[in-house]
Coordinates of C-alpha atoms in Angstrom, one line a residue:
Chain H
M5 CA -13.7 -35.7 -30.1
S6 CA -14.8 -32.2 -30.9
P7 CA -16.9 -33.0 -34.0
T8 CA -18.8 -35.5 -31.9
K9 CA -19.4 -32.9 -29.3
K10 CA -20.5 -30.3 -31.8
S11 CA -23.0 -32.6 -33.3
A12 CA -24.2 -33.8 -29.9
N13 CA -25.0 -30.2 -28.7
P14 CA -27.7 -29.2 -31.2
T15 CA -29.3 -32.6 -31.0
S16 CA -29.8 -32.4 -27.2
A17 CA -30.9 -28.7 -27.5
A18 CA -33.4 -29.6 -30.2
A19 CA -34.6 -32.5 -28.1
S20 CA -35.5 -30.2 -25.2
P21 CA -36.0 -26.5 -25.8
A22 CA -36.3 -26.0 -22.1
S23 CA -32.7 -27.0 -21.6
L24 CA -31.6 -24.4 -24.2
A25 CA -33.5 -21.7 -22.4
R26 CA -32.1 -22.9 -19.1
R27 CA -28.5 -22.9 -20.5
K28 CA -29.0 -19.4 -22.0
F29 CA -30.4 -18.2 -18.6
I30 CA -27.5 -19.7 -16.7
N31 CA -25.0 -18.2 -19.1
S32 CA -26.6 -14.7 -18.9
V33 CA -26.8 -14.9 -15.1
A34 CA -23.2 -16.0 -14.8
A35 CA -22.0 -13.3 -17.1
A36 CA -24.0 -10.6 -15.2
A37 CA -22.9 -11.9 -11.8
G38 CA -19.3 -12.2 -13.0
G39 CA -19.3 -8.7 -14.5
G40 CA -21.0 -7.2 -11.4
C41 CA -18.6 -8.8 -9.0
L42 CA -15.6 -7.9 -11.1
L43 CA -16.6 -4.2 -11.2
A44 CA -17.4 -4.2 -7.4
L45 CA -14.0 -5.9 -6.7
G46 CA -12.2 -3.3 -8.8
A47 CA -14.0 -0.5 -6.9
G48 CA -13.2 -2.2 -3.6
L49 CA -9.5 -2.5 -4.4
L50 CA -9.4 1.1 -5.5
A51 CA -11.1 2.1 -2.3
R52 CA -8.6 0.1 -0.2
Q53 CA -5.7 1.6 -2.0
A54 CA -7.0 5.2 -1.6
S55 CA -8.1 4.8 2.0
A56 CA -4.6 5.8 3.3
L57 CA -4.8 9.5 4.1
P58 CA -1.7 11.4 2.8
A59 CA 0.3 13.3 5.4
Q60 CA -0.7 16.8 4.3
A61 CA -4.4 16.3 4.1
I62 CA -6.2 17.3 7.3
R63 CA -9.8 16.4 8.0
P64 CA -12.3 19.0 9.3
P65 CA -12.9 19.4 13.1
G66 CA -14.9 16.6 14.7
A67 CA -14.1 14.1 11.9
L68 CA -14.5 10.5 13.1
A69 CA -11.4 8.3 12.9
E70 CA -10.4 7.8 9.3
D71 CA -12.0 4.3 8.9
D72 CA -15.3 5.4 10.4
F73 CA -15.2 8.7 8.5
L74 CA -15.0 6.9 5.2
A75 CA -18.1 4.9 6.2
A76 CA -20.0 7.9 7.3
C77 CA -19.2 10.8 5.0
V78 CA -21.6 11.0 2.0
R79 CA -19.4 13.5 0.2
C80 CA -22.1 16.2 -0.1
G81 CA -19.8 19.1 0.5
L82 CA -22.2 20.9 3.0
C83 CA -19.2 21.4 5.4
V84 CA -17.3 23.0 2.5
R85 CA -20.2 25.3 1.7
D86 CA -20.6 26.4 5.4
C87 CA -16.8 27.1 6.0
P88 CA -16.6 30.9 6.2
Y89 CA -12.9 30.9 5.3
D90 CA -12.9 28.6 2.3
T91 CA -10.5 26.3 4.3
L92 CA -12.2 23.1 3.4
K93 CA -12.3 21.6 -0.1
L94 CA -13.5 18.3 -1.6
S95 CA -11.0 16.0 -3.2
D96 CA -11.2 15.3 -6.9
L97 CA -10.9 12.0 -8.7
G98 CA -7.2 11.2 -8.8
D99 CA -6.4 13.2 -5.7
P100 CA -4.7 11.1 -3.0
V101 CA -7.6 11.7 -0.7
A102 CA -10.8 9.5 -1.0
T103 CA -12.8 11.0 -3.9
G104 CA -15.3 13.7 -2.8
T105 CA -14.3 13.8 0.9
P106 CA -13.5 17.1 2.6
Y107 CA -10.0 18.1 3.7
F108 CA -7.8 21.1 4.1
T109 CA -4.1 21.8 3.5
A110 CA -2.8 23.8 6.5
R111 CA -0.1 25.6 4.5
D112 CA -2.7 26.9 2.0
I113 CA -5.6 27.9 4.3
P114 CA -5.5 26.7 8.0
C115 CA -8.6 26.2 10.1
E116 CA -9.6 29.4 11.9
M117 CA -11.3 27.5 14.7
C118 CA -14.8 29.2 14.5
E119 CA -16.4 29.1 18.0
D120 CA -19.8 27.9 16.5
I121 CA -18.1 25.3 14.3
P122 CA -20.4 25.7 11.3
C123 CA -18.9 22.7 9.4
V124 CA -19.8 20.3 12.1
K125 CA -23.3 21.7 12.3
A126 CA -23.7 21.3 8.5
C127 CA -22.8 17.6 8.4
P128 CA -26.0 15.7 7.8
T129 CA -24.6 12.2 8.6
G130 CA -22.5 12.8 11.7
A131 CA -19.3 12.1 9.9
L132 CA -18.3 15.3 11.7
D133 CA -19.2 14.4 15.3
R134 CA -21.8 16.8 16.7
E135 CA -20.5 15.9 20.2
L136 CA -17.8 18.5 19.4
T137 CA -19.1 21.8 20.7
D138 CA -15.9 23.3 22.0
I139 CA -13.5 24.0 19.2
T140 CA -10.5 23.8 21.5
Q141 CA -11.4 20.1 22.0
A142 CA -11.0 19.5 18.2
R143 CA -8.2 17.1 17.2
M144 CA -7.9 17.6 13.5
G145 CA -4.2 16.7 13.5
L146 CA -1.1 17.3 15.5
A147 CA 1.6 19.9 14.9
A148 CA 5.1 18.6 14.9
L149 CA 8.3 20.6 14.7
V150 CA 9.8 18.3 12.2
D151 CA 12.9 20.2 11.1
Q152 CA 15.1 21.1 14.1
E153 CA 18.0 21.9 11.8
N154 CA 16.3 24.8 10.1
C155 CA 13.8 26.1 12.7
L156 CA 15.1 29.6 13.5
N157 CA 14.4 29.2 17.3
F158 CA 16.5 26.1 17.2
L159 CA 19.3 28.1 15.5
G160 CA 19.2 30.5 18.5
L161 CA 17.0 33.3 17.0
R162 CA 13.8 34.6 18.5
C163 CA 11.4 33.9 15.7
D164 CA 8.6 32.6 17.9
V165 CA 6.0 33.1 15.1
C166 CA 4.4 29.6 15.4
Y167 CA 4.1 30.2 19.2
R168 CA 2.6 33.7 18.8
V169 CA -0.1 32.7 16.2
C170 CA -1.2 29.5 18.1
P171 CA -4.9 30.0 19.1
V172 CA -4.1 27.8 22.2
I173 CA -0.9 29.7 23.0
D174 CA 1.1 28.5 26.0
K175 CA -0.9 25.3 26.1
A176 CA -0.5 23.7 22.6
I177 CA 2.8 25.4 21.9
T178 CA 5.2 26.5 24.7
L179 CA 8.7 27.9 24.4
E180 CA 11.0 25.7 26.4
L181 CA 14.1 27.4 27.8
R182 CA 17.4 25.6 27.1
H183 CA 21.1 26.4 27.3
N184 CA 22.7 27.2 24.0
P185 CA 25.8 25.1 23.9
R186 CA 27.1 26.7 20.8
S187 CA 27.6 30.2 22.3
D188 CA 27.4 28.8 25.8
R189 CA 26.1 32.1 27.0
H190 CA 22.7 32.4 25.3
A191 CA 19.4 30.6 25.6
L192 CA 17.4 28.6 23.1
L193 CA 13.7 29.0 23.3
L194 CA 12.4 25.9 21.7
P195 CA 8.8 25.8 20.3
T196 CA 7.3 22.6 21.9
V197 CA 4.0 21.1 20.9
H198 CA 1.8 19.5 23.5
S199 CA -0.6 16.9 22.1
D200 CA -3.1 17.3 24.9
A201 CA -3.9 20.9 23.7
C202 CA -3.0 21.0 20.0
T203 CA -6.2 21.1 17.8
G204 CA -4.3 20.7 14.6
C205 CA -5.7 23.9 13.1
G206 CA -2.5 24.5 11.2
K207 CA -2.0 28.2 11.9
C208 CA 1.6 27.5 13.0
E209 CA 2.4 25.7 9.7
K210 CA 0.7 28.4 7.7
S211 CA 2.7 31.2 9.4
C212 CA 6.2 29.6 9.6
V213 CA 8.5 32.1 8.0
L214 CA 10.7 29.6 6.3
P215 CA 10.1 28.9 2.6
E216 CA 9.3 25.3 3.6
P217 CA 7.8 25.2 7.1
A218 CA 9.8 23.6 9.9
I219 CA 6.6 22.9 11.8
K220 CA 3.9 20.9 10.1
I221 CA 0.5 19.4 10.8
F222 CA 0.0 15.7 10.4
P223 CA -2.9 13.4 11.0
R224 CA -2.5 12.3 14.6
K225 CA -1.9 8.7 13.7
L226 CA 1.2 9.8 11.7
A227 CA 2.5 12.4 14.2
Q228 CA 2.1 10.5 17.5
G229 CA 3.6 7.4 19.0
A230 CA 2.0 5.4 21.8
L231 CA 3.4 3.8 24.9
P232 CA 2.5 0.1 25.5
A233 CA -0.7 0.0 27.6
H234 CA 1.1 -1.6 30.6
Y235 CA 3.8 1.1 30.9
R236 CA 3.6 3.2 34.1
K237 CA 5.6 6.4 34.6
G238 CA 7.4 6.1 38.0
W239 CA 7.1 9.8 38.8
E240 CA 3.4 9.9 38.0
E241 CA 2.7 6.8 40.1
K242 CA 4.8 8.3 42.9
A243 CA 2.8 11.5 42.8
R244 CA -0.4 9.6 42.9
Q245 CA 0.6 7.2 45.7
G246 CA 2.6 9.7 47.7
E247 CA 5.6 7.4 47.7
S248 CA 7.6 5.3 45.2
L249 CA 6.0 2.0 44.3
I250 CA 9.3 0.2 44.5
G251 CA 10.5 1.6 47.8
E252 CA 13.6 3.7 48.7
Q253 CA 16.4 3.4 46.2
I254 CA 20.1 4.0 46.9
K255 CA 21.2 7.3 45.6
L256 CA 24.6 7.4 44.0
P257 CA 26.4 10.7 43.2
V258 CA 26.4 11.7 39.5
R259 CA 30.0 11.9 38.3
G260 CA 31.3 13.9 35.4
F261 CA 28.4 16.4 35.2
E262 CA 29.0 18.6 38.2
G263 CA 28.3 22.2 37.8
T264 CA 26.1 21.9 34.7
T265 CA 22.8 20.4 33.9
A266 CA 23.1 20.8 30.2
G267 CA 21.0 18.2 28.4
R268 CA 19.6 16.9 31.6
S269 CA 16.7 17.9 33.8
A270 CA 17.9 19.2 37.1
T271 CA 15.2 17.1 38.8
E272 CA 16.3 13.8 37.3
T273 CA 17.8 11.3 39.6
V274 CA 19.9 8.4 38.7
V275 CA 18.8 5.2 40.3
A276 CA 21.4 2.5 41.1
P277 CA 20.8 -1.0 39.9
A278 CA 19.8 -3.6 42.5
T279 CA 23.2 -5.3 42.4
P280 CA 26.3 -3.3 42.9
A281 CA 27.8 -2.5 39.5
A282 CA 31.3 -1.8 38.6
P283 CA 32.6 1.7 39.6
I284 CA 31.5 4.3 37.2
V285 CA 34.4 5.7 35.2
P286 CA 33.7 9.0 33.6
D287 CA 34.3 8.7 29.8
A288 CA 34.5 12.4 29.2
P289 CA 38.2 13.5 29.3
V290 CA 39.2 15.6 32.2
P291 CA 38.9 19.2 31.1
A292 CA 42.1 21.2 30.7
P293 CA 42.7 23.5 33.6
G294 CA 42.4 26.7 31.5
K295 CA 39.0 25.7 30.1
A296 CA 37.4 24.6 33.4
G297 CA 34.3 26.7 32.8
T298 CA 33.5 25.5 29.2
L299 CA 32.6 21.9 29.6
D300 CA 31.5 20.5 26.3
S301 CA 28.4 18.3 27.0
R302 CA 28.4 17.3 23.3
W303 CA 24.7 18.0 23.3
K304 CA 23.5 19.6 20.1
P305 CA 20.0 20.6 19.1
Chain L
M10 CA -37.5 9.2 -34.5
S11 CA -36.3 10.3 -37.9
T12 CA -38.7 8.1 -39.8
P13 CA -41.0 10.4 -41.7
S14 CA -44.6 9.6 -41.1
S15 CA -47.8 10.7 -42.8
Q16 CA -48.8 13.0 -39.9
S17 CA -45.4 14.4 -39.0
A18 CA -45.9 17.5 -41.0
Q19 CA -48.9 18.4 -38.9
R20 CA -46.8 18.4 -35.6
S21 CA -44.4 21.2 -35.0
W22 CA -40.8 20.6 -34.0
F23 CA -41.7 21.9 -30.5
A24 CA -44.6 19.4 -30.2
R25 CA -42.2 16.6 -31.1
Q26 CA -39.7 17.6 -28.3
R27 CA -42.1 18.7 -25.6
W28 CA -41.2 16.2 -22.9
L29 CA -37.5 16.2 -23.8
L30 CA -37.4 20.0 -23.4
L31 CA -39.3 19.7 -20.1
R32 CA -36.8 17.1 -18.9
R33 CA -33.8 19.2 -19.9
A34 CA -35.3 22.2 -18.2
S35 CA -35.8 20.1 -15.0
Q36 CA -32.2 18.8 -15.1
L37 CA -30.7 22.2 -15.8
T38 CA -32.9 24.0 -13.3
I39 CA -31.7 21.6 -10.5
L40 CA -28.1 22.3 -11.5
A41 CA -28.7 26.0 -11.7
L42 CA -30.3 26.0 -8.2
F43 CA -27.2 24.3 -6.8
L44 CA -24.9 26.7 -8.7
A45 CA -26.8 29.9 -7.7
G46 CA -25.3 29.7 -4.3
P47 CA -21.6 29.5 -5.1
W48 CA -21.9 31.8 -8.1
F49 CA -24.4 34.5 -7.0
G50 CA -24.9 33.9 -3.3
V51 CA -28.5 32.7 -3.7
W52 CA -28.7 29.6 -1.6
V53 CA -31.8 27.7 -2.7
L54 CA -30.1 24.3 -2.8
K55 CA -26.9 23.7 -1.0
G56 CA -24.7 20.6 -1.2
N57 CA -25.1 18.1 -4.0
L58 CA -27.2 15.1 -5.0
S59 CA -25.7 13.0 -2.3
A60 CA -27.1 15.3 0.4
S61 CA -28.4 18.8 0.4
L62 CA -30.4 21.5 2.1
I63 CA -33.4 23.4 0.6
L64 CA -33.3 27.0 1.8
D65 CA -31.1 26.0 4.7
T66 CA -34.0 24.1 6.3
V67 CA -35.3 21.0 4.5
P68 CA -32.7 18.2 4.3
L69 CA -32.5 15.8 1.3
T70 CA -30.3 12.7 1.3
D71 CA -29.8 10.1 -1.4
P72 CA -31.5 7.0 0.2
L73 CA -29.0 4.7 -1.4
L74 CA -26.2 6.6 0.2
A75 CA -27.9 6.5 3.6
L76 CA -28.3 2.7 3.1
Q77 CA -24.6 2.4 2.2
T78 CA -23.4 4.3 5.3
M79 CA -25.6 1.9 7.4
V80 CA -24.2 -1.1 5.6
A81 CA -20.7 0.2 6.2
G82 CA -21.5 0.3 9.9
H83 CA -22.3 4.0 10.6
W84 CA -25.8 5.0 11.8
P85 CA -26.4 8.4 10.2
H86 CA -27.4 11.5 12.1
V87 CA -31.2 12.2 12.2
T88 CA -30.8 15.0 9.6
A89 CA -29.6 12.5 7.0
L90 CA -32.3 10.0 7.9
T91 CA -35.0 12.6 7.6
G92 CA -33.6 13.7 4.2
A93 CA -33.5 10.1 3.0
A94 CA -37.1 9.5 4.1
I95 CA -38.3 12.6 2.2
V96 CA -36.5 11.5 -1.0
L97 CA -37.7 7.9 -0.6
V98 CA -41.4 8.9 -0.3
F99 CA -41.1 11.3 -3.2
Y100 CA -39.7 8.7 -5.6
L101 CA -42.1 6.0 -4.3
L102 CA -44.9 8.3 -5.5
V103 CA -43.6 9.6 -8.8
G104 CA -41.6 6.6 -9.8
G105 CA -38.0 5.8 -8.8
R106 CA -36.4 6.1 -12.2
V107 CA -37.9 9.6 -12.5
F108 CA -34.5 10.4 -10.8
C109 CA -32.7 8.9 -13.8
S110 CA -34.5 10.9 -16.5
W111 CA -35.5 14.1 -14.8
V112 CA -32.7 14.7 -12.2
C113 CA -29.5 12.7 -12.8
P114 CA -26.9 14.7 -14.8
V115 CA -25.4 11.5 -16.3
N116 CA -28.7 11.2 -18.3
M117 CA -27.6 14.1 -20.5
V118 CA -24.3 12.4 -21.2
T119 CA -25.9 9.0 -22.1
D120 CA -28.7 10.6 -24.1
A121 CA -26.1 12.4 -26.1
A122 CA -24.2 9.1 -26.6
A123 CA -27.4 7.3 -27.7
W124 CA -28.3 10.2 -30.0
S125 CA -24.8 10.2 -31.6
R126 CA -25.0 6.4 -31.9
R127 CA -28.2 6.6 -33.8
K128 CA -27.0 9.5 -36.0
L129 CA -23.7 7.8 -36.8
G130 CA -25.4 4.5 -37.4
I131 CA -23.0 2.7 -35.0
K132 CA -24.2 -0.9 -34.5
T133 CA -21.0 -2.4 -33.0
G134 CA -20.4 -3.6 -29.6
R135 CA -21.9 -6.0 -27.1
V136 CA -24.6 -5.0 -24.6
P137 CA -24.3 -6.6 -21.1
D138 CA -27.2 -8.4 -19.6
S139 CA -29.6 -5.8 -18.1
A140 CA -29.6 -7.8 -14.9
T141 CA -25.9 -6.9 -14.4
R142 CA -27.0 -3.7 -12.6
Y143 CA -28.7 -5.7 -9.8
W144 CA -25.6 -7.9 -9.4
L145 CA -23.5 -4.7 -9.3
L146 CA -25.8 -3.2 -6.7
G147 CA -25.6 -6.3 -4.6
A148 CA -21.9 -6.7 -5.0
M149 CA -21.4 -3.0 -4.2
L150 CA -23.4 -3.3 -1.0
L151 CA -21.5 -6.5 -0.1
A152 CA -18.1 -4.8 -0.8
T153 CA -19.3 -1.9 1.4
A154 CA -20.1 -4.2 4.2
V155 CA -16.8 -6.1 3.9
T156 CA -14.5 -3.1 3.7
G157 CA -16.5 -0.8 6.0
V158 CA -16.1 2.2 3.7
L159 CA -18.3 3.7 1.0
V160 CA -16.6 1.8 -1.9
W161 CA -19.0 2.9 -4.6
E162 CA -18.5 6.6 -3.9
W163 CA -15.0 6.4 -5.1
V164 CA -16.2 5.8 -8.7
N165 CA -19.9 6.6 -8.8
P166 CA -20.3 8.6 -12.0
V167 CA -23.6 10.1 -10.9
S168 CA -22.0 11.9 -7.9
L169 CA -18.7 12.4 -9.7
L170 CA -20.4 14.4 -12.5
H171 CA -22.6 16.3 -10.2
R172 CA -19.6 17.2 -7.9
A173 CA -17.6 18.1 -11.0
L174 CA -20.3 20.6 -12.1
I175 CA -21.1 22.0 -8.6
F176 CA -17.7 22.1 -7.0
G177 CA -15.5 22.4 -10.1
L178 CA -13.7 19.2 -9.7
W179 CA -12.9 18.6 -13.3
G180 CA -10.7 15.5 -12.9
S181 CA -14.0 13.6 -12.4
L182 CA -14.9 14.3 -16.0
L183 CA -12.5 11.6 -17.2
A184 CA -14.9 8.9 -15.8
I185 CA -17.8 10.7 -17.6
A186 CA -15.9 10.7 -20.9
G187 CA -15.4 7.0 -20.3
I188 CA -19.1 6.4 -20.0
F189 CA -19.9 8.5 -23.1
A190 CA -17.4 6.4 -25.1
Y191 CA -18.8 3.1 -23.7
D192 CA -22.4 4.0 -24.6
L193 CA -21.4 5.4 -28.0
L194 CA -19.1 2.6 -29.1
I195 CA -19.6 -0.5 -27.1
A196 CA -23.1 -0.8 -25.7
S197 CA -26.2 1.0 -26.7
R198 CA -27.8 2.5 -23.5
G199 CA -25.1 0.4 -21.8
W200 CA -24.5 2.5 -18.6
C201 CA -28.0 3.7 -17.6
G202 CA -29.9 0.7 -18.9
H203 CA -27.6 -2.2 -17.9
L204 CA -24.9 -1.3 -15.5
C205 CA -25.7 1.6 -13.2
P206 CA -26.5 0.3 -9.7
V207 CA -28.0 3.7 -8.7
G208 CA -30.6 3.3 -11.4
A209 CA -31.1 -0.3 -10.3
F210 CA -31.8 0.9 -6.8
Y211 CA -34.3 3.6 -7.9
R212 CA -35.9 1.0 -10.2
L213 CA -36.7 -1.0 -7.1
L214 CA -38.6 2.1 -5.8
G215 CA -40.6 2.4 -9.0
R216 CA -43.0 -0.5 -8.6
S217 CA -45.7 1.5 -6.9
A218 CA -45.3 4.8 -8.8
L219 CA -48.5 6.8 -9.2
I220 CA -47.4 8.6 -12.4
R221 CA -47.2 6.3 -15.4
V222 CA -47.1 6.4 -19.2
S223 CA -50.1 4.8 -20.9
A224 CA -50.4 3.6 -24.5
A225 CA -54.1 4.7 -24.3
Q226 CA -54.6 5.1 -28.1
R227 CA -52.8 1.9 -28.9
S228 CA -55.4 1.0 -31.6
A229 CA -53.9 3.9 -33.6
C230 CA -50.4 2.4 -33.6
D231 CA -49.0 1.9 -37.2
D232 CA -46.0 -0.1 -36.1
C233 CA -43.5 2.6 -37.2
M234 CA -41.2 1.6 -34.3
D235 CA -40.2 5.2 -33.5
C236 CA -41.0 4.7 -29.8
F237 CA -38.9 1.5 -29.6
T238 CA -36.0 3.2 -31.3
V239 CA -36.0 6.2 -28.9
C240 CA -36.9 4.5 -25.6
P241 CA -34.0 3.9 -23.2
E242 CA -35.7 0.8 -21.9
P243 CA -37.6 -0.5 -25.0
Q244 CA -38.7 -3.8 -23.3
V245 CA -41.2 -1.9 -21.2
I246 CA -43.3 -0.8 -24.2
R247 CA -44.5 -4.1 -25.6
P248 CA -46.7 -5.3 -22.8
A249 CA -48.7 -2.1 -22.8
L250 CA -48.7 -1.5 -26.6
K251 CA -49.2 -5.0 -27.8
Q252 CA -51.1 -6.4 -24.9
A253 CA -48.4 -9.0 -24.2
G254 CA -49.3 -10.5 -20.8
Q255 CA -51.6 -7.7 -19.7
T256 CA -54.8 -6.2 -21.0
H257 CA -54.6 -2.6 -19.7
P258 CA -52.4 0.0 -21.6
L259 CA -50.3 1.2 -18.6
I260 CA -46.5 0.8 -18.6
L261 CA -46.1 -0.4 -15.1
S262 CA -42.5 -1.7 -15.3
G263 CA -40.2 -0.1 -12.8
D264 CA -37.7 0.1 -15.6
C265 CA -39.7 2.9 -17.3
T266 CA -38.1 6.2 -16.4
N267 CA -41.2 8.3 -17.2
C268 CA -39.1 10.3 -19.6
G269 CA -42.0 10.8 -22.0
R270 CA -39.9 10.5 -25.1
C271 CA -42.3 7.9 -26.6
I272 CA -45.1 10.6 -26.3
D273 CA -42.8 13.0 -28.1
V274 CA -42.0 10.8 -31.1
C275 CA -45.3 9.2 -31.7
D276 CA -47.2 10.9 -34.5
R277 CA -50.3 8.9 -33.8
H278 CA -50.7 10.2 -30.2
V279 CA -50.7 6.7 -28.8
F280 CA -49.0 7.5 -25.5
K281 CA -49.9 9.9 -22.7
M282 CA -48.7 10.7 -19.2
T283 CA -51.3 9.7 -16.7
H284 CA -51.8 8.0 -13.3
R285 CA -51.6 4.3 -12.5
F286 CA -55.4 3.9 -12.0
D287 CA -56.2 5.3 -15.5
Q288 CA -56.8 2.0 -17.3
R289 CA -58.8 3.4 -20.2
S290 CA -57.8 2.5 -23.7
A291 CA -59.2 3.2 -27.1

């Protein structure tokens, strides 16, 4: 078969030089198209793989959502140049952040939240949104107190450093007073981040006194959950409507927790189910008479 | 280039490198202006070749990058659009691929590779079809539209090298070493002349360029082939020099980078830099 084919090819080519030229043209176009598409496919795959932002890389203030940012940022570094604190840097090839895009690492140099936001003004494409004119409205990331086992305030000390350095003190980070069940006579003042005020500047992570910070900044997508869109909070609806949306509910006494509110908000009420349930049996053992004042709620930080 | 010619003794070394030295001066001056800011606090040019500011007032943007952001679904802020318009008009006038030979830092790498290839007498490898760059440009824009992110900017050697030099991101130099090795060992003038989609884009701007090289003294040509050897896009010379398909001596192909290297190496003064309406020939 193959000798026949071999002899047939030159004959037909010699018969019509145009077909040889055509074949050569088709071959070269196919090779060029194939090569071009392969290279672009490779770049595309690399881009997809690299488009997941690692947890410790925080975008500058005003940065669009990550997908939009990677469409808009031309990687010119003008924001880096105009950052007066050398907070921002461009990622190198091989870094886990998309090549050439700006980011900062809060533990190294946090954002100082300049009032005139020079990085946003420097951006020529609007990848850093110029709608952002009030730096306290920036949402670079979200602080999260990730390590409650090692945070000194959770251990009962008064460190408070993250709270004190917060540029949005008492709004983005508050100290929440809690009973200390370990000593049972002291308070815990727990640093608590509020997502509606935290800009993600990273000063708390930078200044955490531990060798490895207990409070860290993450991109908001990583740090924050979300309720289903149809969920309504009963107490909010009640405040809005002036009365409960589901009418008056039977109030049953709370058994087993008299005298202490440890682990529970004092304002919380227990709502009985619509159908009468079996009588509630306290599962906590009845405290020994001598230890009446030291009820162990078993709640630990 | 190295072929001795009867008149070569009459031309000094400097005369034989004039346009090359001018080009290197242009490339290095642009780098120096970008580096004067971070090194000495003199901010003439701020940013990089993707987008920059002259003296904190005039914006410049790579029009291909502005196009990519639009294809990716983002309408750039007016600053970037103004910058892209300025750059676009400039290269429409002087010739798109003037960017390749007078500005782009990769040119120094691929010129070095081509020079080494000539000196070492390397003839191996396989050169891809020079149309590959247009397919790559098209495929790159398509991939940008499909993924919605600037795909090309992950790997673009032009911006990688420039960022490496301006911002000290040395990891990018790996890709540049790859391009040098490719041009040296696999394909002569492979990257800039056959693959680079940035060059392909600027070539499309080159059709109406006012500044062009002319083989005005083509009657003096002694067929020494020096210009063909040194030219990064040798196919552009023949129509002008040998009147193949045209009568005037102007090199009008958008592939021509206006590098002037043919003017340097020609001992018979065949070529000169002129404007596109200068159709005189001897």
